[in-house]
Each structure stands twice: as C-alpha cells, then as structure tokens.
CSV table of C-alpha atoms in Angstrom, one decimal:
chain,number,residue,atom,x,y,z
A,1,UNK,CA,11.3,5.6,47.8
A,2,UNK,CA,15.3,5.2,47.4
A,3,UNK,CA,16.1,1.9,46.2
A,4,UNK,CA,19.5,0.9,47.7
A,5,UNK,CA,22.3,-0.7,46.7
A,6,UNK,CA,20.8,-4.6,46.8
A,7,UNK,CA,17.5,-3.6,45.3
A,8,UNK,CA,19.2,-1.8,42.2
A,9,UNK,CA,21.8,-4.5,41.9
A,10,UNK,CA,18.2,-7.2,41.8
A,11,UNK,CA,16.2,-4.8,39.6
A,12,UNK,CA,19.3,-5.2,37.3
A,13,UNK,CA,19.2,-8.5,36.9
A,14,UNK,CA,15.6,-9.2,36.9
A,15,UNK,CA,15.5,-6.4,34.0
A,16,UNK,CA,18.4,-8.1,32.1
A,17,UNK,CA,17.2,-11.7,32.6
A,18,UNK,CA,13.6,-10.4,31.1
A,19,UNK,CA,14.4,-7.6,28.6
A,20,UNK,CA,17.5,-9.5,27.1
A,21,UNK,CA,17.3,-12.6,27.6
A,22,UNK,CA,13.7,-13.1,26.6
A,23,UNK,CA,13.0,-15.4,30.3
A,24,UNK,CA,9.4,-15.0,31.5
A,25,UNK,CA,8.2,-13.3,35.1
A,26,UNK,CA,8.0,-17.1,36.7
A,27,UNK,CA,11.2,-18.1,35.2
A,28,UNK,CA,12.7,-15.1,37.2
A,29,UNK,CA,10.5,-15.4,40.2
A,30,UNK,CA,11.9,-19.0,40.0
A,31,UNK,CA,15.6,-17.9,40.3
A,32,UNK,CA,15.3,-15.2,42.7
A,33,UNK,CA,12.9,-17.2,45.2
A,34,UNK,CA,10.4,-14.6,45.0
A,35,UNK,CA,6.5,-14.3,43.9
A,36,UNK,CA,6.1,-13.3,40.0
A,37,UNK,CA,3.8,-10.6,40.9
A,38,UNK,CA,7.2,-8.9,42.8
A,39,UNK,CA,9.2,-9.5,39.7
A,40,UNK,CA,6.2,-7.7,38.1
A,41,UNK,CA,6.3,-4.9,40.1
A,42,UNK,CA,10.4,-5.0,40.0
A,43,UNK,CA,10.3,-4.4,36.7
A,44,UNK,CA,8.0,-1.7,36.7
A,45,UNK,CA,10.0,0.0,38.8
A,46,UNK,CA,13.2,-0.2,36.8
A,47,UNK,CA,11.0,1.1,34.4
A,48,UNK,CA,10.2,4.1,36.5
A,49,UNK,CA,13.6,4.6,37.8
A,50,UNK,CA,15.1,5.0,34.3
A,51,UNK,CA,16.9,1.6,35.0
A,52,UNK,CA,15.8,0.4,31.9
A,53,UNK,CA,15.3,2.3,29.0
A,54,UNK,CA,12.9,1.1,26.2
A,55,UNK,CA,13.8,3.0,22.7
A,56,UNK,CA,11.6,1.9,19.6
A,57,UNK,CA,13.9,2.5,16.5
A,58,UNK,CA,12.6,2.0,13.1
A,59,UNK,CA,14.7,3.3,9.9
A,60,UNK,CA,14.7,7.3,9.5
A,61,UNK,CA,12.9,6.9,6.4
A,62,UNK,CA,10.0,5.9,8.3
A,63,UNK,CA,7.2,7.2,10.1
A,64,UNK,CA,6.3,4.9,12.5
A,65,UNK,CA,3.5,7.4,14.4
A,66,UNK,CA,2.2,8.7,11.4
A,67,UNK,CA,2.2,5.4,9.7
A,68,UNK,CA,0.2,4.0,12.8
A,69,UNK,CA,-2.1,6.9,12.7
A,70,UNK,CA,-2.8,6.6,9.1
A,71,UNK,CA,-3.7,3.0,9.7
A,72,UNK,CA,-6.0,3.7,12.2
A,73,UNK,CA,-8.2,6.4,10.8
A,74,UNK,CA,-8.6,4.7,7.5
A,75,UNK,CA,-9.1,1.2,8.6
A,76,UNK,CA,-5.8,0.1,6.9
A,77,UNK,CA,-4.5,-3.6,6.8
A,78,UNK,CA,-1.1,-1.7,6.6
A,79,UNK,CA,0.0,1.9,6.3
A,80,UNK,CA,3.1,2.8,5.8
A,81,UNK,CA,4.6,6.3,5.4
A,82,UNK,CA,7.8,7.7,4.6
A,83,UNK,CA,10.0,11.1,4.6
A,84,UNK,CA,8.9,13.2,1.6
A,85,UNK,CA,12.0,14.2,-0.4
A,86,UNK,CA,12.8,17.7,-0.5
A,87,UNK,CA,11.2,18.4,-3.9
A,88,UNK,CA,8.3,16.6,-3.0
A,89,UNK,CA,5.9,19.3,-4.1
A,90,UNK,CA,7.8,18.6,-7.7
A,91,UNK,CA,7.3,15.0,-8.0
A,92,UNK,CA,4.1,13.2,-7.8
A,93,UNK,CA,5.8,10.0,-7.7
A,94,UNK,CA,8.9,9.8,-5.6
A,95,UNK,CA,10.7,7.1,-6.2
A,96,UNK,CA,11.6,6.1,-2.4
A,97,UNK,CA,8.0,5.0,-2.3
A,98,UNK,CA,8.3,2.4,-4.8
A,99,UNK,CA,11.5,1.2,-3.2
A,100,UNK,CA,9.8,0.9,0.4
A,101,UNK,CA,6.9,-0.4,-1.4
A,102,UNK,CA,9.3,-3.3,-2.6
A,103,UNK,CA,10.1,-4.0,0.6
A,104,UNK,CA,6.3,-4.7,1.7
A,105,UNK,CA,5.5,-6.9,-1.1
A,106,UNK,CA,8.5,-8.9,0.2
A,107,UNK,CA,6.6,-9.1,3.1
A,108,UNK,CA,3.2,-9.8,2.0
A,109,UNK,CA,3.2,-12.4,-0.7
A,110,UNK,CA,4.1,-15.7,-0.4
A,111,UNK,CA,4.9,-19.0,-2.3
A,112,UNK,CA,2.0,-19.9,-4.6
A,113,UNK,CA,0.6,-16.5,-4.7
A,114,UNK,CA,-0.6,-14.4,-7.5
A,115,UNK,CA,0.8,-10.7,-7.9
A,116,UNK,CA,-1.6,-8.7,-9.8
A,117,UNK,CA,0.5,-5.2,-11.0
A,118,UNK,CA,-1.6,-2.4,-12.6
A,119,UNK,CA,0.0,0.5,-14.6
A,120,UNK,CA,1.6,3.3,-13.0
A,121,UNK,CA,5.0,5.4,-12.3
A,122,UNK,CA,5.3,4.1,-8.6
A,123,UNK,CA,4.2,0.4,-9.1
A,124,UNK,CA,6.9,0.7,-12.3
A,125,UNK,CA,9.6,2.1,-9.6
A,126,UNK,CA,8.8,-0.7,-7.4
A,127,UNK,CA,9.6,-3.4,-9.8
A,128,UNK,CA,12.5,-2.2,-10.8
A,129,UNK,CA,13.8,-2.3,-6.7
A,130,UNK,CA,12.5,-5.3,-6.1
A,131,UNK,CA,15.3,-8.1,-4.9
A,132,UNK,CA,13.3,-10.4,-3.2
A,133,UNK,CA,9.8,-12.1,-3.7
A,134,UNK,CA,8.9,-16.0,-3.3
A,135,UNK,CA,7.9,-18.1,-6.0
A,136,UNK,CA,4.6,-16.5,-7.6
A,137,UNK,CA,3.0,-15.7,-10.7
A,138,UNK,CA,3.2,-12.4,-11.7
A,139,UNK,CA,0.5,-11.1,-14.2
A,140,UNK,CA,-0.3,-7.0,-15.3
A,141,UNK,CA,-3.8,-5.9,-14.5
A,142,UNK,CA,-4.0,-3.0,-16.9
A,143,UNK,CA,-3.1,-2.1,-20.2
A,144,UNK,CA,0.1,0.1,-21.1
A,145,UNK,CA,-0.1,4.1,-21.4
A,146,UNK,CA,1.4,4.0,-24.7
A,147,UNK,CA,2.5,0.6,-26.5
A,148,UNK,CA,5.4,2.3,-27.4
A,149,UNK,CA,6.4,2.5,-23.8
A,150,UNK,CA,5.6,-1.5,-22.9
A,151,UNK,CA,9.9,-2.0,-22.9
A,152,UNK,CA,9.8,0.1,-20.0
A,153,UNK,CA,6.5,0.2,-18.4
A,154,UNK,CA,4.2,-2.5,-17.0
A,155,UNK,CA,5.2,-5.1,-19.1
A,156,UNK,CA,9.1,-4.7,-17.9
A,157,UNK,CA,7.6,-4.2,-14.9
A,158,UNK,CA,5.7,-7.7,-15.2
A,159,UNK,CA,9.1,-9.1,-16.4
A,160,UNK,CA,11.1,-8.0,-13.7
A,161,UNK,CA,9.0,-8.9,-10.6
A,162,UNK,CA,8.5,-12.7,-12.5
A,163,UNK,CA,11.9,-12.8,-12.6
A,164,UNK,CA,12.8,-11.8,-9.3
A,165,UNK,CA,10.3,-14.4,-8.1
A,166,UNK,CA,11.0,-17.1,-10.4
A,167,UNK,CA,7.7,-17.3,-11.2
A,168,UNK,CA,5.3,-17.3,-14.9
A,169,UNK,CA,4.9,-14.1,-15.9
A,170,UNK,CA,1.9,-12.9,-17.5
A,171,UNK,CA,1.6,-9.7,-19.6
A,172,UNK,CA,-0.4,-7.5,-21.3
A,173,UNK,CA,0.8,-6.1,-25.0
A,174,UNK,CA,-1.8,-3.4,-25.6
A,175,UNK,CA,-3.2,-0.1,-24.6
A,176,UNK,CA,-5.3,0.9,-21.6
A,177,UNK,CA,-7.7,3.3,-23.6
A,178,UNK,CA,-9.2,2.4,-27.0
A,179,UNK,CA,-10.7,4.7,-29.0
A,180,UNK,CA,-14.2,2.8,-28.4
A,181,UNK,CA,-15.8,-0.4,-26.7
A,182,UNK,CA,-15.9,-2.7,-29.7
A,183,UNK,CA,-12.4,-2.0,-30.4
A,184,UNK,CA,-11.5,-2.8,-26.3
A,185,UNK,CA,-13.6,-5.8,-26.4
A,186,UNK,CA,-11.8,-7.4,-29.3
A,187,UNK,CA,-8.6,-6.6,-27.6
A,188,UNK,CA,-9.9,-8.8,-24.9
A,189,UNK,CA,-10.8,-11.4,-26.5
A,190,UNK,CA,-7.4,-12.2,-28.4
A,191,UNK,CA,-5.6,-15.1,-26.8
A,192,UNK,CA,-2.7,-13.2,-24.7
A,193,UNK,CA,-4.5,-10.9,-23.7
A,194,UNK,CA,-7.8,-13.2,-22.7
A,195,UNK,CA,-5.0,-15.3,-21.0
A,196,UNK,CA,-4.2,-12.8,-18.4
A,197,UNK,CA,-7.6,-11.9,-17.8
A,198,UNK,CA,-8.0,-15.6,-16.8
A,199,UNK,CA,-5.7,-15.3,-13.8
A,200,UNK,CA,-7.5,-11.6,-12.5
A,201,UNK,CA,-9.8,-14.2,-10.3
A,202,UNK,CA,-6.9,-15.6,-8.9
A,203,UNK,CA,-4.6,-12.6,-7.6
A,204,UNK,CA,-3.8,-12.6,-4.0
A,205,UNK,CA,-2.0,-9.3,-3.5
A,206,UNK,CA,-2.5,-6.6,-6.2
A,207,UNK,CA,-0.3,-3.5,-6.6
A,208,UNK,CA,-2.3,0.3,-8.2
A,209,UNK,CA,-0.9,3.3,-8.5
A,210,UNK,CA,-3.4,6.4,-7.7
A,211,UNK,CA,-3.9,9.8,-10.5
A,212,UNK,CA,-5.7,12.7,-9.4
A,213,UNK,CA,-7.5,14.5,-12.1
A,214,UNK,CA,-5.1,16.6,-13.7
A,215,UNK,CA,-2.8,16.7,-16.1
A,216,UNK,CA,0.6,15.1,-15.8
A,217,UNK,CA,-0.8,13.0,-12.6
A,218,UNK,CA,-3.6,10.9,-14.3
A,219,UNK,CA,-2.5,8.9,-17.4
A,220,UNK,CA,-6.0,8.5,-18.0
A,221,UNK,CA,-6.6,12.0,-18.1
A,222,UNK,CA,-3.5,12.4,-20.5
A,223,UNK,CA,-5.0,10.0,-22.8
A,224,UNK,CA,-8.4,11.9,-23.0
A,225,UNK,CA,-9.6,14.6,-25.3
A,226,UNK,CA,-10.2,17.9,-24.0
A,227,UNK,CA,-14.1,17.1,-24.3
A,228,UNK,CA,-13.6,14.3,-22.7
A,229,UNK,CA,-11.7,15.4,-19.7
A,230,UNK,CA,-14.6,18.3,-19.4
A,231,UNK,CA,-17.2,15.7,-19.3
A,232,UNK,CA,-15.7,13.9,-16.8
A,233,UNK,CA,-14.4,16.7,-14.5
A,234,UNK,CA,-18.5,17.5,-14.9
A,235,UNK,CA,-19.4,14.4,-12.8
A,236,UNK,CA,-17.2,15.1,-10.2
A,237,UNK,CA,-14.2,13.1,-10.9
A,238,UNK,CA,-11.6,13.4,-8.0
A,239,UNK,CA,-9.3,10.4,-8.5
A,240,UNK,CA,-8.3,7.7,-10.7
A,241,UNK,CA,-6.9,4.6,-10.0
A,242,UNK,CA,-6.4,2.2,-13.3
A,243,UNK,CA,-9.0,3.6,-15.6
A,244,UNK,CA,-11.7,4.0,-12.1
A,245,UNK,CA,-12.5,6.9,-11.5
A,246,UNK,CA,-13.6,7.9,-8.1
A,247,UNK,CA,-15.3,11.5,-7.0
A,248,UNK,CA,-14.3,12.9,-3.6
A,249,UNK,CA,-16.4,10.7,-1.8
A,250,UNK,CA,-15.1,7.7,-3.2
A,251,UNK,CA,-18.2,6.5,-5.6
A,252,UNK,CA,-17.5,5.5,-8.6
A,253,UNK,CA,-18.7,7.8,-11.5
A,254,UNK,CA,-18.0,7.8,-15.2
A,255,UNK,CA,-18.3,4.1,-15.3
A,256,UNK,CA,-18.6,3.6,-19.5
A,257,UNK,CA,-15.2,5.0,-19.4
A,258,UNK,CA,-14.1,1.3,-18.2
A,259,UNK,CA,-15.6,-0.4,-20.9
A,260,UNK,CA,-13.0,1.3,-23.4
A,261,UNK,CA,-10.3,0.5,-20.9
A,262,UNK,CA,-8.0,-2.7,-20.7
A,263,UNK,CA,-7.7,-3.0,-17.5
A,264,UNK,CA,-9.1,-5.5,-13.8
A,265,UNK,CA,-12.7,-4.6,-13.1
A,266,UNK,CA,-13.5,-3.1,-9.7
A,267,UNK,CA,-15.6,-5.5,-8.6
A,268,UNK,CA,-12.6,-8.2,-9.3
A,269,UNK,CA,-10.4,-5.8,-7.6
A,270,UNK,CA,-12.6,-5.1,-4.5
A,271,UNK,CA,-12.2,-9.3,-4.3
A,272,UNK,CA,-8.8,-9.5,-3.9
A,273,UNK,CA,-7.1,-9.8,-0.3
A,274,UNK,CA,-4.3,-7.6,-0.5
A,275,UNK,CA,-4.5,-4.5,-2.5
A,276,UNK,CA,-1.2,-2.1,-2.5
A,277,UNK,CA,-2.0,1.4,-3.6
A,278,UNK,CA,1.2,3.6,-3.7
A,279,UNK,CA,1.3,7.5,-4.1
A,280,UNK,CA,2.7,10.1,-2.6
A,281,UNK,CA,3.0,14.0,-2.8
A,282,UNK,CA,0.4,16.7,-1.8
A,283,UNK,CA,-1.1,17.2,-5.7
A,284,UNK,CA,-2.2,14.0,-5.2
A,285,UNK,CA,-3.3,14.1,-1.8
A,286,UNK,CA,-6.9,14.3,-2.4
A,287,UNK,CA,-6.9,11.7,-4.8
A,288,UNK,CA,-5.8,9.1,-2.2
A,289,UNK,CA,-8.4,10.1,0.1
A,290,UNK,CA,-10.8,9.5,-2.1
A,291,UNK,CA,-9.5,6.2,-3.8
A,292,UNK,CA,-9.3,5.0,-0.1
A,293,UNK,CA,-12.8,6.2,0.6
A,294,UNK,CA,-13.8,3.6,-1.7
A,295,UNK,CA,-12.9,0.6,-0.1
A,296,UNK,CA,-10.5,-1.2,-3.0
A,297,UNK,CA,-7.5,-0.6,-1.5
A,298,UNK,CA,-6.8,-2.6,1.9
A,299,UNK,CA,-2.7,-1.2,2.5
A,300,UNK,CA,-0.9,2.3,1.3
A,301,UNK,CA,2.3,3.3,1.1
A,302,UNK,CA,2.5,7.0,0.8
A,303,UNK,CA,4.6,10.0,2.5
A,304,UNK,CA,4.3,12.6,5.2
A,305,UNK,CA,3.4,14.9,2.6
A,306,UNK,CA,0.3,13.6,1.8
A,307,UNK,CA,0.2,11.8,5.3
A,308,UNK,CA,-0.4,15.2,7.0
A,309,UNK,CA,-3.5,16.4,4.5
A,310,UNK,CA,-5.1,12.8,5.0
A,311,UNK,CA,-4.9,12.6,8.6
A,312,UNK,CA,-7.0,16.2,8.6
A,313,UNK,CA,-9.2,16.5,5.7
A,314,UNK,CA,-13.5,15.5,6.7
A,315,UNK,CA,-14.7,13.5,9.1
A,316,UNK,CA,-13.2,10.1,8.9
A,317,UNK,CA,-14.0,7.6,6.4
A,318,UNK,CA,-15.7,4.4,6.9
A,319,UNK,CA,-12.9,1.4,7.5
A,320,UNK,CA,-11.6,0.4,4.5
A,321,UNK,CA,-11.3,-3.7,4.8
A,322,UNK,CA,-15.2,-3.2,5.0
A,323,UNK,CA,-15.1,-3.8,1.5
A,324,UNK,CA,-18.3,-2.9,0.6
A,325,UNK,CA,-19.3,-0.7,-2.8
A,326,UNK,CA,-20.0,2.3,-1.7
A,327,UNK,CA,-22.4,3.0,-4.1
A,328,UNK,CA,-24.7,-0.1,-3.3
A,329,UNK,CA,-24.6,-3.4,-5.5
C-alpha cells in the first residue's frame, strides 16, 4: 500500500529517533502515543520502502564476507582477510598482513597479558607496524633463522612490541635448529634462554607464522639438508608452523625434529587462549589448511588469495577452538 504524506513524515521520524539516535521501540511508542509493536512494524516498513537505507562499510582492505565465511567453516575465534596485493602470487608474505595483523593484537591483548611471538616474516612485519598495545610482557617463542639475523628478526621483533607496550621483554639469542638434541638441550638449559621458557606457561595470546614445505616458504626446510628434507617430505609433511610439522590432514608427523628445535612445544601452544597465525598467498595455501586442521591456531589473518582455495578445498574441517590433538594424547 501507498503510504501518504503523514505516514512517511512518522516513518521518518520513528526511523531517525531509532537508527540515529539509538532510542528503543517503547521509547518511541512512548512519544508517538502508539503500541511498540506499531513502531515495530513502522520500521519495518521504512525498511521496505527504501526509507531507510542500512550500508555496512568496513575498510576496502577488508573482506568482511569472506572473513565471516572463513570463520565459520573453520571454527575460528577470529578470521580476518584482506585484498591480496597484485603480486601476490610473488610474495608469500605480504606485508599488509602483518600491518592488519597489528591492528588485531591491539584488539586482543590486554593489560597484564603475555604476548608469545614465534619466528617468521609476517609475525616480523607485524612488529615492526605495531603502534599500540597495553602494558604486557612480551617474550619470543622460537629461536632465530640465523643468529646472524637476531638485529632484525625475532628478537627486534621481541624489542619492538615490548617497547610499544611498555612492557619486559623477553628474548631468545640462539638458533631454532641445532645440529643435534644434546646440543638443543644445553641451549635450553642456559639461563636466558631457560628464562623465557619459564614464561611459555604463561602466554595469553601467541603470534606463528605458517611455511609450507618448500623452499623459500619454510625456514625450517631452508635450514635442512637435502636428506633431510627427503625424509621428511617421505612422511607426508604439508606444513610447518615453528619447527611442527603438520601433513595435510593436520597430524603432526616428524616429531624428533622438535627436539633439535628451540622453539614452544605444541602441547604448550595448543594451551594457550589466543593463537594468531598469519599467512597469506596461494603457495602457501595448503599449508594453512592444514596448520588449521590441527587445532593450534584459534584466529587467522590471511588474504583472498588463499581465502578462496580454503573456503573450497575437502570437506570441512573439524572446529578449530576444539582443541583437541588430533592425533590422540
């Protein structure tokens, strides 16, 4: 039916008085002398009749629907996803993902918390955008790629997001791969390094990076030999997130590699709350899948790129904050 001119003129108002000026249905029904369940149906019409117009903006960076979608189908605490940059089949780790990802950890830990970072391009990029965080103590989960690199690798990255935070800072001056376990386990055991290890029970909100197994994307498969990376690659290995690896399923395989690794245990990692994973780009597509098939990691931050293969590749996974070890205790 044709509303006339009084009706639009009421619909108008009721729609401004609600929409912008945040008062409830009785509030209005209270002004206008009518029942709220008109005011209810008032609105809806204004609704109907274009009247009123409801636009949901978000940042053209963001992907609000696949972001959503992503959540969903993985069981996500939070997903969020972002325009690839045009040579995003280049770069395995753009850096707009470590900026956005800056922007969530501003949103997700608070004062008194305990920021875990592990080793990794994007987790490095997000440090160095970082402009906000509340008072926390910042501590590295994993060794560095190569000790030669610790200026401008996790450790700056440790550095930077302690002192954006005001917070202790809590590093880790050595390699993630040894060349054997009693050589890792020593490591551990000097004072520094035993001192961080102390605080991997107390992280809150941990930040990983994700490889997949191939050169240039896995640091870990960078630091291997070739028989190495053949034996490995023989059990199945699809992913690798700080010195895990994961196959395509999400198990864990290859587990003794760990124990010549500096770096947060998995169990201790599938204990913390928050877990950040951020990658990107379609070689490392599959990787994510996988790493999220494992339950560890409770939020992404990713791209449409790799966005568009996840929400189509296999039946969908089990939800991820069911934290569970896939491959049994």
């Amino acid at each position: 039916m044709r509303m006339g001119p009084a009706e639009l003129v009421q619909a108008a108002a009721m729609a401004r008085r609600f929409y912008l000026e945040g008062k409830s249905k009785i509030q209005i029904a209270e002004e206008f002398g009518v029942s709220r369940f008109k005011v209810a149906r008032v609105l809806e019409t204004a609704l109907e009749r274009d009247l009123v117009r409801i636009e949901i903006r978000v940042p053209a960076e963001l992907d609000a629907e696949r972001s959503d979608a992503l959540r969903a189908r993985y069981g996500l605490r939070h997903a969020v996803v972002v325009e690839s940059p045009a040579d995003a089949e280049e770069s395995p780790d753009p850096e707009n993902l470590g900026e956005v990802a800056a922007d969530l950890l501003g949103e997700l830990v608070t004062e008194g918390d305990v920021l875990g970072l592990a080793w990794g391009r994007s987790t490095i990029h997000m440090a160095a955008a970082l402009d906000r965080l509340p008072p926390c103590t910042v501590v590295q989960l994993t060794g560095v790629y190569d000790a030669g690199t610790a200026e401008r690798g996790s450790v700056e990255a440790v550095r930077r997001a302690a002192q954006v935070s005001g917070g202790d800072a809590h590093p880790i001056y050595a390699p993630m791969l040894l060349p054997d376990v009693a050589t890792a386990a020593a490591l551990r055991n000097q004072t520094g390094i035993a001192r961080a290890f102390e605080y991997f029970d107390k992280v809150t909100v941990a930040c990983v990076s994700i490889g997949s197994w191939e050169a240039g994307i896995s640091t870990v498969h960078d630091m291997l030999t070739d028989e190495e990376r053949s034996h490995y690659a023989s059990l199945g290995v699809a992913a690798e997130m700080s010195a895990h690896l994961f196959d395509a399923q999400g198990r864990r395989v290859g587990r003794d590699l760990g124990e010549r690794c500096i770096t947060v245990e998995a169990d201790r990692l599938r204990r913390i709350p928050e877990v950040v994973a951020i990658a990107g780009g379609q070689r490392k597509a599959a990787a994510i899948d996988a790493v999220l098939r494992s339950g560890l990691v409770t939020s992404l931050v990713t791209d449409t790129s790799a966005a568009d293969y996840l929400m189509t590749t296999g039946p969908a996974p089990r939800p991820a904050l069911n934290r569970a070890d896939p491959d049994g205790p």
